[in-house]
Short mmCIF file of C-alpha atoms in Angstrom, two decimals:
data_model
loop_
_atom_site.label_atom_id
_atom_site.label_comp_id
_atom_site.label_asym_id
_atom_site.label_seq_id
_atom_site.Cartn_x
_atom_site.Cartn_y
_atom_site.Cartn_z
CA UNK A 1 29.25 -14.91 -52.03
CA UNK A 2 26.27 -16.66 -50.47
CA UNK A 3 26.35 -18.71 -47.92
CA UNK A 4 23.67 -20.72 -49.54
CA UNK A 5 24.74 -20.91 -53.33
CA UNK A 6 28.16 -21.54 -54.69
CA UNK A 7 29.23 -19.79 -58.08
CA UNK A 8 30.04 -22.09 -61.10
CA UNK A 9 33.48 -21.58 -60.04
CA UNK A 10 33.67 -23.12 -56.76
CA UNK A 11 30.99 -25.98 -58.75
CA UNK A 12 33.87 -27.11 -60.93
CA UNK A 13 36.33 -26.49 -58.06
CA UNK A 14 33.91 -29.68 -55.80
CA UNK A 15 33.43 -31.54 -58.91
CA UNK A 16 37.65 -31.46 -59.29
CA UNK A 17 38.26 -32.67 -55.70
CA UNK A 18 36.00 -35.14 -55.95
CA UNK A 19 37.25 -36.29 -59.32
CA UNK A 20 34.37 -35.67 -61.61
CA UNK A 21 36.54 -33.71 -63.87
CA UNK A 22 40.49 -34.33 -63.85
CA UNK A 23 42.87 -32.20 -62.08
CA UNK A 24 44.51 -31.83 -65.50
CA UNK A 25 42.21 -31.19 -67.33
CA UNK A 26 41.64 -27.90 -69.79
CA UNK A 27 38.66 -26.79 -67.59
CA UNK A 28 41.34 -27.23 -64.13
CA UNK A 29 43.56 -25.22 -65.43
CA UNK A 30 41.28 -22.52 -66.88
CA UNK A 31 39.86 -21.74 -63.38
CA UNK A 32 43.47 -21.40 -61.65
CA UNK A 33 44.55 -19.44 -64.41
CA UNK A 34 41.43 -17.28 -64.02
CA UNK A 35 41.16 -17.29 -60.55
CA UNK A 36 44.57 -18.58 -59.15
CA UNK A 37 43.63 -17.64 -55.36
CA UNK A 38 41.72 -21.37 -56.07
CA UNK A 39 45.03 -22.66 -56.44
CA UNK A 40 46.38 -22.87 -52.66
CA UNK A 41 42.42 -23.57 -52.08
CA UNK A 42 42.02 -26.48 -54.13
CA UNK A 43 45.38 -28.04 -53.15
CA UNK A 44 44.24 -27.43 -49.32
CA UNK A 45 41.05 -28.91 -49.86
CA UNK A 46 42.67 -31.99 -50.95
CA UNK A 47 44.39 -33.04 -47.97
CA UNK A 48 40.95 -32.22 -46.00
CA UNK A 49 38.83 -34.42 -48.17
CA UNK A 50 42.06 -37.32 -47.42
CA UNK A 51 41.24 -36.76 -43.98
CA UNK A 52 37.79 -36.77 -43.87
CA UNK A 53 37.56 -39.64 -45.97
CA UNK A 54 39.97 -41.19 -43.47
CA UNK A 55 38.26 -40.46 -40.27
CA UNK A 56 35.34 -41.63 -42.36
CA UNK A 57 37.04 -44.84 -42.73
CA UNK A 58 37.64 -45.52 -39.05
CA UNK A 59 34.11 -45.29 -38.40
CA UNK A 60 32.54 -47.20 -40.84
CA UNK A 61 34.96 -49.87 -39.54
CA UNK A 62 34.04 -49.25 -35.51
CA UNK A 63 30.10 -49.53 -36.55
CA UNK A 64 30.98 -52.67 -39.06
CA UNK A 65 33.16 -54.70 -36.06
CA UNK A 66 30.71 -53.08 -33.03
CA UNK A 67 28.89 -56.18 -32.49
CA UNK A 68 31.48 -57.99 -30.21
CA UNK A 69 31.82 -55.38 -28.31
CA UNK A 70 28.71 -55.07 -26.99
CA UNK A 71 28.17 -56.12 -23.23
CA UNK A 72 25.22 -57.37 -21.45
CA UNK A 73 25.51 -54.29 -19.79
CA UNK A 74 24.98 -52.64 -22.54
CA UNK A 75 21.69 -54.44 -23.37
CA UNK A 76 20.51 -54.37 -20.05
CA UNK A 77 20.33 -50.32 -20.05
CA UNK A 78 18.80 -50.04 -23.38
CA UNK A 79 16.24 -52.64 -22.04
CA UNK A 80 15.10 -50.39 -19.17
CA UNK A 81 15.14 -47.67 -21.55
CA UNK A 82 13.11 -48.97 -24.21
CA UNK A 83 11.08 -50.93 -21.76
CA UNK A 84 10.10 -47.35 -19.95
CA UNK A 85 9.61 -45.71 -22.79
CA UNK A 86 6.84 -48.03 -24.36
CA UNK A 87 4.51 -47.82 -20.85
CA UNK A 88 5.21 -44.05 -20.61
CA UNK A 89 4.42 -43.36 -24.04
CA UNK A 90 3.99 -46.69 -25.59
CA UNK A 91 3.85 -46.54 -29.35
CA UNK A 92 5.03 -43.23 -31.21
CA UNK A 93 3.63 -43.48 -34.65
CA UNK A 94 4.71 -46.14 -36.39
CA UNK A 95 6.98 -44.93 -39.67
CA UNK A 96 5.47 -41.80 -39.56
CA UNK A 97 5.45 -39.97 -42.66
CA UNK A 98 6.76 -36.05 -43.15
CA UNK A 99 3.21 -34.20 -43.58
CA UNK A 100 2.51 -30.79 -44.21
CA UNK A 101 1.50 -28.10 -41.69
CA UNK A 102 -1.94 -28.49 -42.67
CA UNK A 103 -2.06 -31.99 -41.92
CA UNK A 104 -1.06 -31.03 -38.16
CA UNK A 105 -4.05 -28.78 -38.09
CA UNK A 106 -6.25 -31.72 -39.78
CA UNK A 107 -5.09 -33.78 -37.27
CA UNK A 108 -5.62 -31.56 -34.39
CA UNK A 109 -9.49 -30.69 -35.27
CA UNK A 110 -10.02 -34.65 -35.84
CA UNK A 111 -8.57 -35.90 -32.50
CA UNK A 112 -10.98 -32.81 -31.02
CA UNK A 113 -14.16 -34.70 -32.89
CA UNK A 114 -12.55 -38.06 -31.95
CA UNK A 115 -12.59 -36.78 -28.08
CA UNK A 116 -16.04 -35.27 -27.98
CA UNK A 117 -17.52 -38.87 -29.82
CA UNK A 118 -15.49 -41.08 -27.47
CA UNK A 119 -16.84 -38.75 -24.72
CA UNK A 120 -20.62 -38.76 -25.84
CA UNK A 121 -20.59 -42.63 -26.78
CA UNK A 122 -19.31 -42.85 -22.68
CA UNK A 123 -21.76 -40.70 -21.48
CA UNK A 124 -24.22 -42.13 -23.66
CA UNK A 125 -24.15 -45.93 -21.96
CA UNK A 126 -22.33 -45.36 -19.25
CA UNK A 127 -19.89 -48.76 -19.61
CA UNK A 128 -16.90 -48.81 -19.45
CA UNK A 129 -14.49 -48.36 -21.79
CA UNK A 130 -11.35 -50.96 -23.34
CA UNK A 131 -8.21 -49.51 -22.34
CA UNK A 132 -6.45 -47.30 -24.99
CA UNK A 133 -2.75 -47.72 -25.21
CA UNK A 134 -0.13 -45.59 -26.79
CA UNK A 135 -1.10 -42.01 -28.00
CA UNK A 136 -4.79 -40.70 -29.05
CA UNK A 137 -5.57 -42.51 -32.30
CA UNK A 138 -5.14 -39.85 -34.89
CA UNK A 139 -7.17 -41.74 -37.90
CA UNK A 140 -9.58 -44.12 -36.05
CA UNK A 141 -12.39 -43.45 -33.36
CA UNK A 142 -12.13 -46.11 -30.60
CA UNK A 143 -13.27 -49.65 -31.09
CA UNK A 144 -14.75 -51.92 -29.02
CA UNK A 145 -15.34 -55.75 -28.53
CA UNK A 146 -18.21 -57.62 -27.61
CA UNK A 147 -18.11 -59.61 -24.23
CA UNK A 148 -16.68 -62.49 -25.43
CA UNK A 149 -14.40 -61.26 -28.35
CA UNK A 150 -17.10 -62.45 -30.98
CA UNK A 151 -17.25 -58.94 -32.69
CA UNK A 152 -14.95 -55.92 -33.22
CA UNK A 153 -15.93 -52.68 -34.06
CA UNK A 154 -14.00 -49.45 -34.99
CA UNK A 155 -14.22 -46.64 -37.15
CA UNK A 156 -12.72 -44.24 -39.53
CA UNK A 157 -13.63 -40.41 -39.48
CA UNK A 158 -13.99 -38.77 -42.71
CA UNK A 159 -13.37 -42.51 -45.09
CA UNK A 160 -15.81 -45.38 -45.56
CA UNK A 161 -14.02 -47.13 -47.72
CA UNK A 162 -10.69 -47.33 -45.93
CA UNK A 163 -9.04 -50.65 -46.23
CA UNK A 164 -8.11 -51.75 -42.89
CA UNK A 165 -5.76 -54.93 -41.39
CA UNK A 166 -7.06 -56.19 -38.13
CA UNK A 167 -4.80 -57.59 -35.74
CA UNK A 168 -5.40 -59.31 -32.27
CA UNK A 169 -2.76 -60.86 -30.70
CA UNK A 170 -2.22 -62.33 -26.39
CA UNK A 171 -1.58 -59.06 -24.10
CA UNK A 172 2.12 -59.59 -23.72
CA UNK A 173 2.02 -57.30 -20.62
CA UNK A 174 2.04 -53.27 -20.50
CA UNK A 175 0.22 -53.35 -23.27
CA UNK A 176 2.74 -55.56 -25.74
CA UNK A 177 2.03 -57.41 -28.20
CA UNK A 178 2.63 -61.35 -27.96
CA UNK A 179 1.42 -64.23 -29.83
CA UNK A 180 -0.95 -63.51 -32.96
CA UNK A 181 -4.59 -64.80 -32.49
CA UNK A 182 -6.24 -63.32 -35.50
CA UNK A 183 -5.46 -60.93 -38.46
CA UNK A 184 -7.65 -59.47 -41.11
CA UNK A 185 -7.83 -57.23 -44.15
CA UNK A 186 -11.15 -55.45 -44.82
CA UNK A 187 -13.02 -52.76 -46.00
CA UNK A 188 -15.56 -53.15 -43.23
CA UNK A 189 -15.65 -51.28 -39.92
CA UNK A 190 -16.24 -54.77 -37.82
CA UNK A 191 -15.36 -57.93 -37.84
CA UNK A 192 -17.11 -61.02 -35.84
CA UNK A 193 -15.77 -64.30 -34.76
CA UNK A 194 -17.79 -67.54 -33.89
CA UNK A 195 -17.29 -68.29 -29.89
CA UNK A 196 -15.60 -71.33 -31.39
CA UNK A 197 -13.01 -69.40 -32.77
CA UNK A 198 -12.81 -67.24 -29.48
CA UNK A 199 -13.05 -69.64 -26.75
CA UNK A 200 -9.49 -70.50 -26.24
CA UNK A 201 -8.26 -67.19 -26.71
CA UNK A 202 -6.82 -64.95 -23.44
CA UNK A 203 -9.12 -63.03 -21.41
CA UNK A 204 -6.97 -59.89 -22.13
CA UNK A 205 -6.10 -59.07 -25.91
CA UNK A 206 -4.33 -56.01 -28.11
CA UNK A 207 -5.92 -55.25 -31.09
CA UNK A 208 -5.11 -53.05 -33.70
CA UNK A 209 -6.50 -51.20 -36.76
CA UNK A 210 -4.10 -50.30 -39.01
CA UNK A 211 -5.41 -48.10 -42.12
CA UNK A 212 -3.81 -49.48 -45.42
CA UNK A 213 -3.48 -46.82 -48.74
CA UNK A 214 -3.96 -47.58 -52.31
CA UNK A 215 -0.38 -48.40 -52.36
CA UNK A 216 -0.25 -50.94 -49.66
CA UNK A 217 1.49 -48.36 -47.04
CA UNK A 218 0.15 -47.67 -43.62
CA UNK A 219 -1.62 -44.97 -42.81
CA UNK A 220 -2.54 -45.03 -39.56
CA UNK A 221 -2.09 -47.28 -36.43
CA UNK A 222 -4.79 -47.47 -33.45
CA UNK A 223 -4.02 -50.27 -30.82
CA UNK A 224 -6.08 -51.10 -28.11
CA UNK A 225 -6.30 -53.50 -25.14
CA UNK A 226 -9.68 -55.37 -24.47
CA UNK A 227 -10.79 -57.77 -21.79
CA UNK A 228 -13.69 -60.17 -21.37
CA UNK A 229 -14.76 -58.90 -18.38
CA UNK A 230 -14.02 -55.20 -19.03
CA UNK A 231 -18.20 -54.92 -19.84
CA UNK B 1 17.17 -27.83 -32.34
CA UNK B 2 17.73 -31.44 -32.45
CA UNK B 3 18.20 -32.92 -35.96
CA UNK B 4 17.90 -36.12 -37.39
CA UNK B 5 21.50 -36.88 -38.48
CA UNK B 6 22.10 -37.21 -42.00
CA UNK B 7 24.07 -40.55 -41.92
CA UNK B 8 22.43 -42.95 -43.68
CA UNK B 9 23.29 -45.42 -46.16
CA UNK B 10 24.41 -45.97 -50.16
CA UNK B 11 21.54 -47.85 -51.57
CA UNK B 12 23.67 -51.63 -51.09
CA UNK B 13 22.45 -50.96 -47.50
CA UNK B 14 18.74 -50.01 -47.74
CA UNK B 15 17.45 -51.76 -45.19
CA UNK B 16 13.73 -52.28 -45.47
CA UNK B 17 13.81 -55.02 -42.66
CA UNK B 18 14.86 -52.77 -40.06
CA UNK B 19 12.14 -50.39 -41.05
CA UNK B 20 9.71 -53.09 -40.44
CA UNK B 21 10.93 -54.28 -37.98
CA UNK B 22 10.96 -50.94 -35.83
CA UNK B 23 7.12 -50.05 -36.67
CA UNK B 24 6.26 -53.55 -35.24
CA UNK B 25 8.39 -52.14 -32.26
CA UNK B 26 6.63 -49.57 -32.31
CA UNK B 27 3.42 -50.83 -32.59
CA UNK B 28 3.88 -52.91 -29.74
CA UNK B 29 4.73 -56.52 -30.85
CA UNK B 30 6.82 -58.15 -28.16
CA UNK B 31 9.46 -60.09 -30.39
CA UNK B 32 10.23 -56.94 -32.46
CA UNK B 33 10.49 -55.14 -29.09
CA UNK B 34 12.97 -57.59 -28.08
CA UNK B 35 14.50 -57.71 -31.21
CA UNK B 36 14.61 -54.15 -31.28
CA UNK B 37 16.25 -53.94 -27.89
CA UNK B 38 19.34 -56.34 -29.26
CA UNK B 39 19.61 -53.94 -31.77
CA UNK B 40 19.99 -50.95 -30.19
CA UNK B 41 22.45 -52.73 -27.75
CA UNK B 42 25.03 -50.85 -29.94
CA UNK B 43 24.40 -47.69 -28.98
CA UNK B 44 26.06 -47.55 -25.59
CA UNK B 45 29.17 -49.91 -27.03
CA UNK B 46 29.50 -47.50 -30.02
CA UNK B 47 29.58 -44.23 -27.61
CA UNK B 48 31.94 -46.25 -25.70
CA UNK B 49 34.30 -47.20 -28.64
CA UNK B 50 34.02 -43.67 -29.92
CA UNK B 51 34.86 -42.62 -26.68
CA UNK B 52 38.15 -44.83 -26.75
CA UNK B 53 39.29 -43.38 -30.42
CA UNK B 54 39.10 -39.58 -29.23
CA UNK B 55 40.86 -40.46 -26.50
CA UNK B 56 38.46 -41.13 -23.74
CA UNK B 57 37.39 -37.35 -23.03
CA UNK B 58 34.63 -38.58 -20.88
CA UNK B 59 34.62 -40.48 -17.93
CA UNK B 60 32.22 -43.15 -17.06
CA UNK B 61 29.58 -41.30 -15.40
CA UNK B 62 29.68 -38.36 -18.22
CA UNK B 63 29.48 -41.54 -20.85
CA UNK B 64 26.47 -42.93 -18.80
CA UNK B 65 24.86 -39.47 -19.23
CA UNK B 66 25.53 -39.11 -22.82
CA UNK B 67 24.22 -42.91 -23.46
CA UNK B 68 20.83 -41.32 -21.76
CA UNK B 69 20.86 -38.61 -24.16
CA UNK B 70 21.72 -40.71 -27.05
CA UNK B 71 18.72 -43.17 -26.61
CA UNK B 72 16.84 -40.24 -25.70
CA UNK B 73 17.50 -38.18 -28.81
CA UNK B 74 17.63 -41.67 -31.30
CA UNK B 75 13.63 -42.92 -29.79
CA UNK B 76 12.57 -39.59 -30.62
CA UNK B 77 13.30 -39.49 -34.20
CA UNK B 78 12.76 -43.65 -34.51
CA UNK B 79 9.20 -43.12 -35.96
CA UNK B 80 10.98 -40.95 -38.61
CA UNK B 81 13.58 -43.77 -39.51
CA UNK B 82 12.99 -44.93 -43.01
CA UNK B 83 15.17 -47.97 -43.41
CA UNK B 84 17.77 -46.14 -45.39
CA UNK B 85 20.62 -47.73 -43.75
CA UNK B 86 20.89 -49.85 -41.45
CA UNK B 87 19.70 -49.46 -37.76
CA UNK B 88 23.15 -49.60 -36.64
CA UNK B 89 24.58 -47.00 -38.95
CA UNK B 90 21.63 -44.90 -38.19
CA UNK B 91 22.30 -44.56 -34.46
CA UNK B 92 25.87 -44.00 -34.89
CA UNK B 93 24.68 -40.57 -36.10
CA UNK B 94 23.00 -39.84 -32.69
CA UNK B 95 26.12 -41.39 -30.74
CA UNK B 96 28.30 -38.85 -32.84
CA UNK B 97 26.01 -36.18 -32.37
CA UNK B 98 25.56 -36.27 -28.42
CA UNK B 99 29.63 -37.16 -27.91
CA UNK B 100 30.75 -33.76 -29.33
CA UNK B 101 27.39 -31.81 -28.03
CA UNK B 102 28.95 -33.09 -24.54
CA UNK B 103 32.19 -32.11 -25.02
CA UNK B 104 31.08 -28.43 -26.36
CA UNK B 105 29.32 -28.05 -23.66
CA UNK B 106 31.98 -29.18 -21.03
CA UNK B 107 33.02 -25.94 -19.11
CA UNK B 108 36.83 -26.87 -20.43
CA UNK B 109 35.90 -28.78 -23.64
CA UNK B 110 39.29 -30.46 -23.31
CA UNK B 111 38.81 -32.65 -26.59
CA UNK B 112 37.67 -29.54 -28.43
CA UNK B 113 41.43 -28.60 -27.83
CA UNK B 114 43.17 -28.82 -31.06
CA UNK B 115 46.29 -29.63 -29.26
CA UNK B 116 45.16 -32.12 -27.15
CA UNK B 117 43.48 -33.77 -30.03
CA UNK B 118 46.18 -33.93 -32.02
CA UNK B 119 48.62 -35.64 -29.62
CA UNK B 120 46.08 -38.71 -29.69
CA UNK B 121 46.95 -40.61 -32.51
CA UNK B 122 45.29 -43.23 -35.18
CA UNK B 123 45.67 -46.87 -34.67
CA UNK B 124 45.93 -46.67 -38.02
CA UNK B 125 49.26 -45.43 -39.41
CA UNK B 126 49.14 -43.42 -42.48
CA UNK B 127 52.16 -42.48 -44.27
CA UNK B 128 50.70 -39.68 -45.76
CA UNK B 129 51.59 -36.02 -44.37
CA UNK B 130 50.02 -34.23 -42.62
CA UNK B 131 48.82 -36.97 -40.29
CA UNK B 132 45.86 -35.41 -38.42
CA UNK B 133 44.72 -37.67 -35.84
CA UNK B 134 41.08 -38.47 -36.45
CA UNK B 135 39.90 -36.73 -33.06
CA UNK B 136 41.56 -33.66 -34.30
CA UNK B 137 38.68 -34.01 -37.60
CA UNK B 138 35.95 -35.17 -35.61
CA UNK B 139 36.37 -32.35 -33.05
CA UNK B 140 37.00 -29.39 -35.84
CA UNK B 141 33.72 -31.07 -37.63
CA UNK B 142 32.00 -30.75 -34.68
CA UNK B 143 32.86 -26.66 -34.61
CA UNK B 144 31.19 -26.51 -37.85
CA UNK B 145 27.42 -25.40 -38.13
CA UNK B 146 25.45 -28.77 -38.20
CA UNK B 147 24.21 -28.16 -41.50
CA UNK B 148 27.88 -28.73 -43.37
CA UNK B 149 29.10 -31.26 -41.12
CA UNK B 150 25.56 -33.37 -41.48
CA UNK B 151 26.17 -32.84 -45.17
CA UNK B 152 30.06 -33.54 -45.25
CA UNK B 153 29.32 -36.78 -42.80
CA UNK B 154 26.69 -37.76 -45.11
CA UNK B 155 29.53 -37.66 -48.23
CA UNK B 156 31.92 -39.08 -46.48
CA UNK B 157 30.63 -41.64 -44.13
CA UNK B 158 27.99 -42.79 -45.60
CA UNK B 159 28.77 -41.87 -49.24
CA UNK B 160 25.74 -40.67 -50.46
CA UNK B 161 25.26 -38.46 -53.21
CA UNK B 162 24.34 -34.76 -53.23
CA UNK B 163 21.24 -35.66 -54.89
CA UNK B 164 19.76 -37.82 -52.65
CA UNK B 165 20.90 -35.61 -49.47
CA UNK B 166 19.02 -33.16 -51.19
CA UNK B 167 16.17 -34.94 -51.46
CA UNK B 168 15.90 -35.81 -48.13
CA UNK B 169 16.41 -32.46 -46.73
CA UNK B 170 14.16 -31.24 -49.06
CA UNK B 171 16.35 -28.42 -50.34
CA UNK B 172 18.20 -27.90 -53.64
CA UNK B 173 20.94 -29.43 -54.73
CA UNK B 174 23.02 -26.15 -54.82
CA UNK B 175 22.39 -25.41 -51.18
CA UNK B 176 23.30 -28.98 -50.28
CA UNK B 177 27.01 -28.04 -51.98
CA UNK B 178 27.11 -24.62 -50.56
CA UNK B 179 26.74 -25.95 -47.10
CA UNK B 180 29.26 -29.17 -48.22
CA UNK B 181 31.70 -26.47 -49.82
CA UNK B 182 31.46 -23.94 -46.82
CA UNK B 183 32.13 -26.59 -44.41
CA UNK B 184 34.93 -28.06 -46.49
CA UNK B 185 36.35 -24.47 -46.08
CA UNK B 186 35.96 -23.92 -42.90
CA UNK B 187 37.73 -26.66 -41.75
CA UNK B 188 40.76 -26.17 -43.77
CA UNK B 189 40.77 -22.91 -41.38
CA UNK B 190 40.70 -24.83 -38.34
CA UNK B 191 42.93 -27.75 -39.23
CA UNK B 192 45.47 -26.14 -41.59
CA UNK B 193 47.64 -25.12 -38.67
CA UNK B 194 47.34 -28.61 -37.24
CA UNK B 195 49.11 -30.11 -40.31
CA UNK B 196 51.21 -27.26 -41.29
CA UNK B 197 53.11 -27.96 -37.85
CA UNK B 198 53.35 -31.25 -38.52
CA UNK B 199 54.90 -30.74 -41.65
CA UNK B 200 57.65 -29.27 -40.11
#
């Protein structure tokens, strides 16, 4: 008997608890008749699937009625917990897929090329930088802005034809997101604005660059918080 | 190792709006953040309610701790939810999950006490013998290797079918019902002489 596998005996013996073939019928009574230690098995079995099925009950009914019994309390300490855990480490992937191992290694040897470009484009002009939020972009190099939020810039290692959704929106605070000021979809690597269309914006922003698949899914998420007189 | 519970949904409670709405969480946008946060307000009520229907094993600073390690445990996995139930159902798994790792790990695991479980009773009366409270089932579940009791919560609670646990685990389907079947075994060891006394 492995622990892994069950026989085509104890097979018919799960599909007869759980009523995919009747406790009567001709296959039933073959098996106890073959093997009638089942017999004591499959009655005990019964009564645990009843009880399981009964606790099972009682939950689905505490999660179903739980909303009255929540207390301000309650959302007060998931507020300090979510609240921390956004500036400590703001923005785990967003619906991050289940890849591969390979894809970790990918990963790893493209955030190393991301580093040494970020770090070479820094040593290279000496300005400052915008302020990255959240964890080291794994699909896009960091962007930047022009002075007065007329052009956006990014990239994407490895794709040029990446379809992309730009998003700016006010600097809620810690790095948050509040009210949406622009959003894009393109296949570019920059975007500009007229001063027009800029002028009454914030003087702090988030923007993000989110990479979008053939399917419409997202790929990859890079936010970033940019200020008119960060350069 | 810390798993990502099994409980999710039956497809009437996909829940593609709570997916979205925890990657814009995620990604920083302040009203999903908020909204986010009045979701997850049911964590600590759940852990407390749970709580209540074993019993109350754990006092209030013990339930404090094991709302910390709930939250803690749920953010971790949250990029990994994929909207297969709903957000609530979802973290109920976690709030399960930490309430018996608690008690197992209490020096006296008082509510791991067969006897002590069974003296708390149902709200719900139930004519049927043997009449196992449902502490008594949640704490012989949690004695079970978390691979059958994920899979046995998954049937039972959340009623999904071997198939689709299956696919999510990414094993096969016979390994799913081995560890369903083993489980289902194993706890007719450890509550058999719960209901056999009652019987008598």
């Amino acid at each position: 008997m492995s622990a892994e596998r069950i026989d085509a005996d104890e097979e018919l013996l799960l599909s007869i608890l759980e009523r995919r073939v009747e406790r009567d019928s001709r296959e039933a009574h073959q098996l106890v008749e073959r093997r009638p230690e089942l017999r004591p098995l499959l009655e005990d079995l019964e009564t645990v699937m009843h009880e399981i099925d009964r606790s099972s009950a009682s939950d689905r009914s505490l999660v179903a009625g739980i909303g009255s019994a929540i207390r301000d309390r309650d959302r007060e300490q998931v507020e300090r917990f979510v609240r921390e855990k956004l500036r400590v480490a703001p923005a785990p992937r967003a619906l991050e897929r289940r890849r591969p191992a390979w894809f970790a290694v990918a990963a790893a040897i493209l955030l190393m090329a991301v580093g040494a470009g970020a770090w070479l484009l820094l040593r290279g002009d000496g300005r400052p930088k915008d302020q990255w939020l959240g964890d080291p972009p794994r699909l896009l190099e960091p962007g930047e802005t022009a002075r007065d939020f007329t052009h956006f810039v990014w990239s994407i290692p490895g794709s040029s034809k990446a379809r992309v959704e730009l998003e700016i929106c006010e600097d809620a605070g810690a790095g948050a997101r509040g009210r949406e000021l622009a959003r894009h979809t393109t296949e570019a690597s920059e975007w500009s604005f007229t001063p027009d269309e800029t002028k009454a914006w914030p003087d702090t922003v988030v923007w993000s660059v989110t990479v979008i698949d053939a399917a419409g899914e997202q790929q990859g998420l890079s936010s970033s918080r940019s200020s008119r007189r960060s350069r | 190792m810390a798993r990502d519970p099994l409980i999710q949904a039956t497809s009437s409670e996909y829940a593609p709006a709570d997916r979205a709405l925890v990657g814009e969480a995620l990604a920083g946008r302040a009203e999903s953040v908020e909204r986010l946060i009045a979701r997850l307000a049911c964590v600590p009520a759940m852990l407390r309610a749970k709580n209540e229907q074993l019993g109350q094993p754990l006092d209030a600073r013990e339930l404090d701790e094991v709302t910390q390690n709930t939250l803690g445990s749920l953010w971790s996995k949250l990029a990994r939810y994929e909207g297969r139930s709903k957000l609530e159902t979802w973290a109920f798994g976690f709030c399960v999950n930490e309430i018996f790792k608690a008690l197992q790990q209490r020096r006296k695991p008082r509510a791991l006490d067969l006897e002590f479980a069974s003296s708390v009773r149902d709200r719900e009366e139930d004519d049927r013998e043997p009449d196992i409270s449902v502490a008594t089932i949640e704490s012989s579940l949690a004695r079970l290797p978390a691979e059958s009791s994920d899979v046995i919560r998954a049937r039972h609670f959340a009623e999904r079918s071997f198939e689709d646990i299956a696919k999510e685990e990414g094993l096969p389907v016979n390994t799913v019902k081995a560890r369903y079947y083993r489980g289902l075994t194993r706890l007719r060891d450890l509550l058999a002489p719960t209901w056999r006394r009652n019987m008598l």
